[in-house]
Amino acid sequence: MLPWRRLHGLLRPVLGAPSCAELNRRPCRTSGWFSTRSLSSGKPLRRDIFKGNKKAAEALPGSSWTPFEINPGLPPEMSDIVIVGGGVVGWSIAYWLKKKESRRGGVRVVVVERDPTYSRASTVLSAGGIRQQFSLPENIHLSLASADFMRNINEHLGVLNEDPVDLQFNHSGYLFLASEGVAHIMEENYKTQSDAGAKVRLLSASQLKHKFPWINTDGVVLASYGLENEGWLDPWMLLNAFRRKALSMGVIQCHGEVTDFKYSIQVLRNADGEEVTLKSVKSVKVQMPNSLEYQPVECAIVVNAAGAFSGKLTEMLEVGVGYGMNEIPLPVEPRKRFVFVVHCPDGPGLDSPFLIDYSGVYFRREGLGGNYICGASPEESKEPDVGDLEVDHQFFEENVWPSLASRVPAFEKLKVCSSWAGFYDYNTFDQNGIIGLHPNIRNMYLATGFSGHGLQHSPAVGRAVAELILNGKYQTLDLSAFSFRRIMKQEPVMERNIV
Amino acid sequence: MAANMSACLLALHRCCQYPALALVARRQWSSSPAPPPLHRRLLLFLTQQYSDIEMLISWSSRRTRKQLHKKNVYYGYTESFYGRDVASAYFVLRMKGTFRYVGQSEWYGADQRNKLGLFEDWEFLNYKERQLEEVDLSDTEINYTGLSNIEVQRSLKTLKVSHCPEVDDWFLEKLHIFEDTLEELDISHCPRITIGGLAALRNLKGLKRLNVSSLAKISNPGLVIILLEEMLPQCDITATGYKLDLDPVMDNEEEEEEEEMEKEKNLFQRWR
């Protein structure tokens, strides 16, 4: 019976139409016909053959199988947007790009970060403060928007089935102290800040003494104290929250170093007859760590969020050298800053704000065990070498401790427990962020040069850059004051700080 | 037998490598067009369908958030009709809280509700210029935004927000608006308050009584309470429901509270 049936089964499709006899038999056999078919011994054999075919097909070009051991960390060959620099600004831009894309998977975003441990990254080596006490309205609005983002962080960066984000935010305001020479600047800044909507209060020396009895008010004429949206947070938490959310939204992460660009040059003439070069990046060469392997990533847009090393990145495009002599290089360079952790049991405790003295020294509380973080900016002529991240302990003895102890007498007795150094992405032109397109590079967006406030402005800057890329213009906050144009025109936008 | 077979396979594998050298190495996110077979496309389609469930969940959580926002929205409409004080009072009543006017002894809103939880006594609409002195918003969903409704109460002396799941550090930070008047604050059993928010209470220098019992997120309560007492020297701080290492003998009552705290913590986690 069985062989016959098998033959019949084979013949059936060949014959096409069922025979007369079969048609007559059909009403009573329909159900049995199909159920017995599965017993056919030919099927497993056929399946094996197909399996073999499949294996053969997989080995052919156009399939994903390969005998090579492929580095899974390699970036894709093609991407819409490549973000160079996986710091907090880079990941924030990646998040906002995915958030603003018109449909799911609308843009392919790759974030390239050379150091997955973030051992030299400015983000995690910062003191982590956020403040509204700036003099430029743009900076104040950036801080306000970022504080609003952090307040609702779980609405923005919460991932389904994961723990809620805890930024470890410490709500202790900034306290700026001003001497007689700079008090008028503080008053002007206070006016700008209040107009922008920041909650700041001015204190006279006696009010200051009453509010913070542990401060030595000698030489202090005026102080400004932030009441809301100021404090400090754990930078690592913010970075990871951005990264986790962006990855969950489909951003591709790649650990490698951008070593070269492939670009085309167009030479144009302006109205005065001068030659103007216009470059456009075709692909980004991503070198894998500890290997010779690399991958060129073709892309439409590059975002330069490499922080302290963003100046170096544009140098790879030969901006300002060789053929592009008349181009303006990116004025961002690394500057080393030291952070010292001191233990002082008699210190101000939970009462301590983020204090910034007019001498340039700052300190804040770290944890609850009587530890404090302090530091200062060195003079322009005494900038430390940026080749490594070594800490100069002499700097603490000479520049930080004397001012600190004279301001807060309790710090006469302290012990340095630990210290580290980190890089500022220092904008040598005017110490403010550079956001937007580079005039000589057609498709490179800059988001760098924040000179110490990149972390606190990262949520709002990411949104602004995403708007610039996807909408072509700013929609929520107008940051055109921070465009590269000001460097071309040689009109610095300076922050009028009292420090 | 097995060894023989594996050796055979290895040889085969090595053989395969030579012709494969000529092939294009393919990788994960390769972008060259290679349409997957039909069944794989179907699977892809189905997984995309399943991610709609994820979308549904996120949609529902967005809806809850929206409702919360709606509850805490600024009562500008009421304010434009009846004035700021009535708007504050109406907000407190809508949140199912209670309040006491300046110079009155009885609480408003406590027993003026019907079975549906709606208040029936609309008398408060007539007190346009009367400020609130005490506000009890315990067990409500008040959050940072909702606080802007009672911001205008310049004679507020007592604020109770215990058992509020939405009261967080940003809420505590904003309390500086009552710094001249606020004397009593109850933030016990709020699962989202951390030490970072308690540090912001330093602005409330007039505070006389503070209740920080059973805050689930505080890891070392003993130290925190000492630091709080240092920061607010004239303030009487109540802190129960913590297992302090200093006294190993624990009362039954405390144990119960401990359990309650644990329960709350779980509830909070589930609620998140």
GROMACS .gro file of N, CA and C in nm, chain B residues 90-225:
model
  408
  589TYR      N    1  -0.898   7.478   4.610
  589TYR     CA    2  -0.965   7.384   4.520
  589TYR      C    3  -0.868   7.272   4.480
  590PHE      N    4  -0.745   7.309   4.456
  590PHE     CA    5  -0.644   7.207   4.421
  590PHE      C    6  -0.628   7.106   4.533
  591VAL      N    7  -0.617   7.156   4.655
  591VAL     CA    8  -0.598   7.065   4.770
  591VAL      C    9  -0.719   6.971   4.782
  592LEU      N   10  -0.839   7.026   4.763
  592LEU     CA   11  -0.958   6.943   4.776
  592LEU      C   12  -0.966   6.841   4.663
  593ARG      N   13  -0.929   6.884   4.544
  593ARG     CA   14  -0.933   6.790   4.431
  593ARG      C   15  -0.833   6.678   4.447
  594MET      N   16  -0.723   6.706   4.514
  594MET     CA   17  -0.623   6.602   4.540
  594MET      C   18  -0.666   6.512   4.657
  595LYS      N   19  -0.784   6.537   4.711
  595LYS     CA   20  -0.836   6.466   4.828
  595LYS      C   21  -0.753   6.493   4.951
  596GLY      N   22  -0.703   6.613   4.960
  596GLY     CA   23  -0.633   6.653   5.080
  596GLY      C   24  -0.723   6.740   5.165
  597THR      N   25  -0.672   6.782   5.277
  597THR     CA   26  -0.749   6.870   5.365
  597THR      C   27  -0.663   6.992   5.400
  598PHE      N   28  -0.730   7.098   5.444
  598PHE     CA   29  -0.655   7.218   5.481
  598PHE      C   30  -0.726   7.293   5.592
  599ARG      N   31  -0.655   7.387   5.649
  599ARG     CA   32  -0.711   7.472   5.755
  599ARG      C   33  -0.678   7.616   5.721
  600TYR      N   34  -0.781   7.704   5.732
  600TYR     CA   35  -0.757   7.845   5.701
  600TYR      C   36  -0.685   7.913   5.818
  601VAL      N   37  -0.624   8.025   5.789
  601VAL     CA   38  -0.562   8.105   5.894
  601VAL      C   39  -0.673   8.154   5.988
  602GLY      N   40  -0.652   8.135   6.116
  602GLY     CA   41  -0.747   8.184   6.215
  602GLY      C   42  -0.868   8.096   6.236
  603GLN      N   43  -0.873   7.979   6.175
  603GLN     CA   44  -0.983   7.887   6.199
  603GLN      C   45  -0.929   7.762   6.265
  604SER      N   46  -1.015   7.692   6.335
  604SER     CA   47  -0.963   7.575   6.407
  604SER      C   48  -0.999   7.445   6.335
  605GLU      N   49  -1.110   7.443   6.261
  605GLU     CA   50  -1.148   7.315   6.200
  605GLU      C   51  -1.086   7.300   6.060
  606TRP      N   52  -1.068   7.174   6.027
  606TRP     CA   53  -1.009   7.141   5.898
  606TRP      C   54  -1.118   7.136   5.792
  607TYR      N   55  -1.084   7.180   5.678
  607TYR     CA   56  -1.181   7.184   5.569
  607TYR      C   57  -1.153   7.067   5.474
  608GLY      N   58  -1.259   7.001   5.435
  608GLY     CA   59  -1.243   6.895   5.336
  608GLY      C   60  -1.239   6.756   5.394
  609ALA      N   61  -1.229   6.747   5.529
  609ALA     CA   62  -1.215   6.615   5.590
  609ALA      C   63  -1.345   6.537   5.586
  610ASP      N   64  -1.458   6.602   5.622
  610ASP     CA   65  -1.584   6.528   5.626
  610ASP      C   66  -1.689   6.589   5.534
  611GLN      N   67  -1.644   6.669   5.438
  611GLN     CA   68  -1.741   6.727   5.345
  611GLN      C   69  -1.752   6.645   5.218
  612ARG      N   70  -1.712   6.519   5.226
  612ARG     CA   71  -1.717   6.438   5.105
  612ARG      C   72  -1.837   6.345   5.108
  613ASN      N   73  -1.893   6.317   4.992
  613ASN     CA   74  -1.998   6.218   4.985
  613ASN      C   75  -1.938   6.081   4.957
  614LYS      N   76  -2.023   5.987   4.927
  614LYS     CA   77  -1.974   5.849   4.911
  614LYS      C   78  -1.878   5.835   4.794
  615LEU      N   79  -1.893   5.919   4.696
  615LEU     CA   80  -1.806   5.910   4.579
  615LEU      C   81  -1.672   5.978   4.602
  616GLY      N   82  -1.653   6.032   4.720
  616GLY     CA   83  -1.527   6.099   4.748
  616GLY      C   84  -1.524   6.241   4.699
  617LEU      N   85  -1.638   6.290   4.653
  617LEU     CA   86  -1.643   6.429   4.605
  617LEU      C   87  -1.692   6.517   4.720
  618PHE      N   88  -1.641   6.634   4.728
  618PHE     CA   89  -1.685   6.723   4.836
  618PHE      C   90  -1.812   6.795   4.794
  619GLU      N   91  -1.897   6.821   4.893
  619GLU     CA   92  -2.027   6.880   4.863
  619GLU      C   93  -2.034   7.024   4.908
  620ASP      N   94  -1.944   7.060   4.995
  620ASP     CA   95  -1.950   7.192   5.054
  620ASP      C   96  -1.866   7.288   4.970
  621TRP      N   97  -1.932   7.372   4.895
  621TRP     CA   98  -1.860   7.464   4.807
  621TRP      C   99  -1.841   7.602   4.869
  622GLU      N  100  -1.847   7.602   5.001
  622GLU     CA  101  -1.841   7.728   5.073
  622GLU      C  102  -1.709   7.801   5.050
  623PHE      N  103  -1.604   7.722   5.027
  623PHE     CA  104  -1.470   7.782   5.016
  623PHE      C  105  -1.459   7.880   4.900
  624LEU      N  106  -1.553   7.872   4.806
  624LEU     CA  107  -1.550   7.963   4.692
  624LEU      C  108  -1.571   8.108   4.735
  625ASN      N  109  -1.631   8.124   4.852
  625ASN     CA  110  -1.659   8.261   4.898
  625ASN      C  111  -1.540   8.325   4.967
  626TYR      N  112  -1.445   8.242   5.013
  626TYR     CA  113  -1.331   8.297   5.088
  626TYR      C  114  -1.218   8.332   4.991
  627LYS      N  115  -1.234   8.446   4.926
  627LYS     CA  116  -1.138   8.477   4.821
  627LYS      C  117  -1.004   8.523   4.875
  628GLU      N  118  -1.005   8.585   4.989
  628GLU     CA  119  -0.882   8.645   5.039
  628GLU      C  120  -0.827   8.567   5.158
  629ARG      N  121  -0.876   8.448   5.178
  629ARG     CA  122  -0.834   8.375   5.298
  629ARG      C  123  -0.720   8.278   5.263
  630GLN      N  124  -0.613   8.287   5.337
  630GLN     CA  125  -0.495   8.204   5.309
  630GLN      C  126  -0.499   8.074   5.389
  631LEU      N  127  -0.428   7.977   5.337
  631LEU     CA  128  -0.422   7.848   5.406
  631LEU      C  129  -0.305   7.849   5.505
  632GLU      N  130  -0.330   7.789   5.619
  632GLU     CA  131  -0.222   7.782   5.718
  632GLU      C  132  -0.165   7.642   5.729
  633GLU      N  133  -0.255   7.544   5.720
  633GLU     CA  134  -0.207   7.406   5.728
  633GLU      C  135  -0.264   7.328   5.609
  634VAL      N  136  -0.181   7.249   5.548
  634VAL     CA  137  -0.225   7.168   5.435
  634VAL      C  138  -0.182   7.024   5.458
  635ASP      N  139  -0.278   6.934   5.446
  635ASP     CA  140  -0.247   6.792   5.463
  635ASP      C  141  -0.273   6.722   5.329
  636LEU      N  142  -0.167   6.685   5.262
  636LEU     CA  143  -0.180   6.619   5.132
  636LEU      C  144  -0.129   6.475   5.139
  637SER      N  145  -0.141   6.415   5.257
  637SER     CA  146  -0.093   6.277   5.272
  637SER      C  147  -0.174   6.182   5.184
  638ASP      N  148  -0.108   6.080   5.136
  638ASP     CA  149  -0.173   5.978   5.055
  638ASP      C  150  -0.228   6.032   4.923
  639THR      N  151  -0.164   6.132   4.868
  639THR     CA  152  -0.210   6.185   4.740
  639THR      C  153  -0.097   6.171   4.637
  640GLU      N  154  -0.129   6.211   4.515
  640GLU     CA  155  -0.030   6.197   4.408
  640GLU      C  156   0.032   6.332   4.373
  641ILE      N  157   0.048   6.416   4.471
  641ILE     CA  158   0.108   6.547   4.444
  641ILE      C  159   0.254   6.530   4.402
  642ASN      N  160   0.295   6.610   4.306
  642ASN     CA  161   0.436   6.607   4.266
  642ASN      C  162   0.489   6.749   4.250
  643TYR      N  163   0.606   6.757   4.191
  643TYR     CA  164   0.675   6.885   4.177
  643TYR      C  165   0.587   6.991   4.110
  644THR      N  166   0.518   6.951   4.004
  644THR     CA  167   0.435   7.047   3.930
  644THR      C  168   0.318   7.094   4.015
  645GLY      N  169   0.260   7.002   4.093
  645GLY     CA  170   0.144   7.037   4.173
  645GLY      C  171   0.175   7.140   4.279
  646LEU      N  172   0.301   7.143   4.320
  646LEU     CA  173   0.340   7.236   4.425
  646LEU      C  174   0.322   7.381   4.382
  647SER      N  175   0.324   7.405   4.250
  647SER     CA  176   0.309   7.544   4.204
  647SER      C  177   0.169   7.598   4.235
  648ASN      N  178   0.073   7.509   4.265
  648ASN     CA  179  -0.061   7.556   4.298
  648ASN      C  180  -0.070   7.615   4.437
  649ILE      N  181   0.012   7.566   4.529
  649ILE     CA  182   0.006   7.621   4.665
  649ILE      C  183   0.125   7.712   4.693
  650GLU      N  184   0.199   7.742   4.586
  650GLU     CA  185   0.316   7.828   4.599
  650GLU      C  186   0.282   7.966   4.656
  651VAL      N  187   0.161   8.013   4.623
  651VAL     CA  188   0.124   8.150   4.659
  651VAL      C  189   0.085   8.163   4.806
  652GLN      N  190   0.074   8.053   4.876
  652GLN     CA  191   0.030   8.060   5.017
  652GLN      C  192   0.144   8.110   5.104
  653ARG      N  193   0.143   8.238   5.131
  653ARG     CA  194   0.254   8.299   5.202
  653ARG      C  195   0.247   8.281   5.353
  654SER      N  196   0.139   8.220   5.404
  654SER     CA  197   0.135   8.198   5.549
  654SER      C  198   0.123   8.050   5.583
  655LEU      N  199   0.171   7.967   5.495
  655LEU     CA  200   0.163   7.823   5.519
  655LEU      C  201   0.260   7.784   5.629
  656LYS      N  202   0.206   7.719   5.731
  656LYS     CA  203   0.292   7.680   5.844
  656LYS      C  204   0.317   7.531   5.849
  657THR      N  205   0.219   7.454   5.807
  657THR     CA  206   0.232   7.309   5.815
  657THR      C  207   0.205   7.247   5.679
  658LEU      N  208   0.290   7.156   5.639
  658LEU     CA  209   0.269   7.082   5.515
  658LEU      C  210   0.293   6.935   5.544
  659LYS      N  211   0.191   6.855   5.516
  659LYS     CA  212   0.205   6.711   5.539
  659LYS      C  213   0.193   6.638   5.407
  660VAL      N  214   0.297   6.569   5.369
  660VAL     CA  215   0.294   6.493   5.243
  660VAL      C  216   0.343   6.350   5.267
  661SER      N  217   0.302   6.291   5.378
  661SER     CA  218   0.348   6.154   5.402
  661SER      C  219   0.273   6.056   5.311
  662HIS      N  220   0.335   5.942   5.287
  662HIS     CA  221   0.280   5.837   5.200
  662HIS      C  222   0.252   5.887   5.058
  663CYS      N  223   0.334   5.977   5.008
  663CYS     CA  224   0.312   6.025   4.872
  663CYS      C  225   0.414   5.962   4.778
  664PRO      N  226   0.369   5.882   4.682
  664PRO     CA  227   0.466   5.814   4.594
  664PRO      C  228   0.536   5.907   4.497
  665GLU      N  229   0.480   6.026   4.475
  665GLU     CA  230   0.538   6.116   4.374
  665GLU      C  231   0.623   6.229   4.434
  666VAL      N  232   0.631   6.230   4.565
  666VAL     CA  233   0.714   6.333   4.628
  666VAL      C  234   0.860   6.290   4.619
  667ASP      N  235   0.940   6.372   4.551
  667ASP     CA  236   1.081   6.335   4.533
  667ASP      C  237   1.172   6.449   4.576
  668ASP      N  238   1.300   6.435   4.542
  668ASP     CA  239   1.400   6.533   4.585
  668ASP      C  240   1.373   6.671   4.525
  669TRP      N  241   1.324   6.673   4.402
  669TRP     CA  242   1.298   6.801   4.336
  669TRP      C  243   1.185   6.875   4.406
  670PHE      N  244   1.091   6.799   4.460
  670PHE     CA  245   0.980   6.856   4.538
  670PHE      C  246   1.038   6.924   4.663
  671LEU      N  247   1.126   6.852   4.733
  671LEU     CA  248   1.185   6.908   4.855
  671LEU      C  249   1.265   7.033   4.824
  672GLU      N  250   1.331   7.031   4.710
  672GLU     CA  251   1.413   7.146   4.673
  672GLU      C  252   1.327   7.269   4.651
  673LYS      N  253   1.208   7.246   4.596
  673LYS     CA  254   1.121   7.360   4.565
  673LYS      C  255   1.055   7.418   4.690
  674LEU      N  256   1.064   7.347   4.803
  674LEU     CA  257   0.998   7.394   4.924
  674LEU      C  258   1.058   7.523   4.977
  675HIS      N  259   1.169   7.569   4.917
  675HIS     CA  260   1.230   7.695   4.964
  675HIS      C  261   1.134   7.812   4.949
  676ILE      N  262   1.027   7.794   4.869
  676ILE     CA  263   0.930   7.902   4.854
  676ILE      C  264   0.856   7.932   4.983
  677PHE      N  265   0.854   7.837   5.076
  677PHE     CA  266   0.787   7.859   5.205
  677PHE      C  267   0.888   7.885   5.317
  678GLU      N  268   1.008   7.924   5.282
  678GLU     CA  269   1.114   7.925   5.383
  678GLU      C  270   1.087   8.020   5.500
  679ASP      N  271   1.012   8.127   5.476
  679ASP     CA  272   0.990   8.222   5.584
  679ASP      C  273   0.883   8.175   5.683
  680THR      N  274   0.791   8.092   5.635
  680THR     CA  275   0.677   8.060   5.720
  680THR      C  276   0.673   7.915   5.768
  681LEU      N  277   0.722   7.824   5.689
  681LEU     CA  278   0.699   7.682   5.717
  681LEU      C  279   0.764   7.640   5.849
  682GLU      N  280   0.681   7.580   5.935
  682GLU     CA  281   0.731   7.538   6.066
  682GLU      C  282   0.728   7.387   6.081
  683GLU      N  283   0.635   7.323   6.014
  683GLU     CA  284   0.622   7.179   6.032
  683GLU      C  285   0.614   7.111   5.896
  684LEU      N  286   0.693   7.008   5.880
  684LEU     CA  287   0.695   6.936   5.754
  684LEU      C  288   0.695   6.786   5.783
  685ASP      N  289   0.605   6.717   5.717
  685ASP     CA  290   0.596   6.572   5.735
  685ASP      C  291   0.619   6.506   5.599
  686ILE      N  292   0.734   6.442   5.584
  686ILE     CA  293   0.762   6.373   5.457
  686ILE      C  294   0.785   6.224   5.480
  687SER      N  295   0.726   6.173   5.586
  687SER     CA  296   0.750   6.032   5.618
  687SER      C  297   0.686   5.940   5.513
  688HIS      N  298   0.740   5.821   5.501
  688HIS     CA  299   0.690   5.716   5.412
  688HIS      C  300   0.684   5.757   5.266
  689CYS      N  301   0.771   5.848   5.224
  689CYS     CA  302   0.777   5.882   5.082
  689CYS      C  303   0.888   5.800   5.018
  690PRO      N  304   0.854   5.709   4.928
  690PRO     CA  305   0.954   5.613   4.881
  690PRO      C  306   1.059   5.669   4.788
  691ARG      N  307   1.045   5.792   4.740
  691ARG     CA  308   1.141   5.842   4.641
  691ARG      C  309   1.241   5.942   4.697
  692ILE      N  310   1.227   5.974   4.824
  692ILE     CA  311   1.317   6.075   4.881
  692ILE      C  312   1.452   6.013   4.915
  693THR      N  313   1.559   6.081   4.873
  693THR     CA  314   1.694   6.035   4.905
  693THR      C  315   1.766   6.144   4.984
  694ILE      N  316   1.888   6.113   5.022
  694ILE     CA  317   1.967   6.207   5.100
  694ILE      C  318   1.995   6.335   5.021
  695GLY      N  319   2.005   6.322   4.890
  695GLY     CA  320   2.031   6.439   4.805
  695GLY      C  321   1.920   6.543   4.817
  696GLY      N  322   1.798   6.497   4.840
  696GLY     CA  323   1.687   6.590   4.855
  696GLY      C  324   1.680   6.647   4.996
  697LEU      N  325   1.715   6.564   5.094
  697LEU     CA  326   1.711   6.613   5.233
  697LEU      C  327   1.810   6.727   5.254
  698ALA      N  328   1.920   6.725   5.177
  698ALA     CA  329   2.019   6.833   5.188
  698ALA      C  330   1.958   6.966   5.149
  699ALA      N  331   1.856   6.963   5.063
  699ALA     CA  332   1.793   7.087   5.017
  699ALA      C  333   1.707   7.150   5.126
  700LEU      N  334   1.676   7.075   5.233
  700LEU     CA  335   1.594   7.131   5.340
  700LEU      C  336   1.670   7.237   5.419
  701ARG      N  337   1.796   7.255   5.388
  701ARG     CA  338   1.876   7.353   5.460
  701ARG      C  339   1.821   7.495   5.440
  702ASN      N  340   1.746   7.514   5.331
  702ASN     CA  341   1.689   7.646   5.306
  702ASN      C  342   1.575   7.679   5.402
  703LEU      N  343   1.515   7.578   5.465
  703LEU     CA  344   1.402   7.600   5.554
  703LEU      C  345   1.455   7.623   5.695
  704LYS      N  346   1.506   7.742   5.716
  704LYS     CA  347   1.570   7.767   5.846
  704LYS      C  348   1.468   7.787   5.957
  705GLY      N  349   1.342   7.814   5.924
  705GLY     CA  350   1.242   7.835   6.027
  705GLY      C  351   1.172   7.707   6.070
  706LEU      N  352   1.216   7.596   6.019
  706LEU     CA  353   1.148   7.468   6.045
  706LEU      C  354   1.163   7.428   6.192
  707LYS      N  355   1.048   7.389   6.254
  707LYS     CA  356   1.053   7.350   6.396
  707LYS      C  357   1.031   7.201   6.414
  708ARG      N  358   0.950   7.142   6.328
  708ARG     CA  359   0.926   6.998   6.339
  708ARG      C  360   0.939   6.934   6.200
  709LEU      N  361   1.011   6.825   6.198
  709LEU     CA  362   1.033   6.756   6.071
  709LEU      C  363   1.017   6.607   6.095
  710ASN      N  364   0.935   6.544   6.014
  710ASN     CA  365   0.915   6.400   6.027
  710ASN      C  366   0.976   6.329   5.906
  711VAL      N  367   1.080   6.252   5.929
  711VAL     CA  368   1.145   6.181   5.820
  711VAL      C  369   1.142   6.029   5.844
  712SER      N  370   1.032   5.982   5.900
  712SER     CA  371   1.023   5.840   5.932
  712SER      C  372   1.010   5.754   5.807
  713SER      N  373   1.069   5.639   5.813
  713SER     CA  374   1.050   5.533   5.712
  713SER      C  375   1.070   5.581   5.569
  714LEU      N  376   1.180   5.642   5.542
  714LEU     CA  377   1.213   5.676   5.404
  714LEU      C  378   1.292   5.559   5.346
  715ALA      N  379   1.230   5.494   5.250
  715ALA     CA  380   1.284   5.365   5.204
  715ALA      C  381   1.420   5.376   5.137
  716LYS      N  382   1.450   5.489   5.077
  716LYS     CA  383   1.572   5.498   4.997
  716LYS      C  384   1.693   5.546   5.075
  717ILE      N  385   1.678   5.567   5.203
  717ILE     CA  386   1.793   5.615   5.281
  717ILE      C  387   1.869   5.496   5.336
  718SER      N  388   1.995   5.488   5.300
  718SER     CA  389   2.069   5.365   5.329
  718SER      C  390   2.128   5.364   5.471
  719ASN      N  391   2.181   5.477   5.517
  719ASN     CA  392   2.235   5.479   5.653
  719ASN      C  393   2.165   5.586   5.736
  720PRO      N  394   2.045   5.550   5.787
  720PRO     CA  395   1.960   5.651   5.852
  720PRO      C  396   2.023   5.713   5.976
  721GLY      N  397   2.100   5.636   6.051
  721GLY     CA  398   2.158   5.690   6.174
  721GLY      C  399   2.240   5.813   6.147
  722LEU      N  400   2.331   5.801   6.052
  722LEU     CA  401   2.419   5.912   6.014
  722LEU      C  402   2.339   6.027   5.955
  723VAL      N  403   2.242   5.992   5.873
  723VAL     CA  404   2.163   6.096   5.806
  723VAL      C  405   2.089   6.180   5.909
  724ILE      N  406   2.034   6.115   6.012
  724ILE     CA  407   1.957   6.189   6.113
  724ILE      C  408   2.049   6.281   6.191
   0.00000   0.00000   0.00000
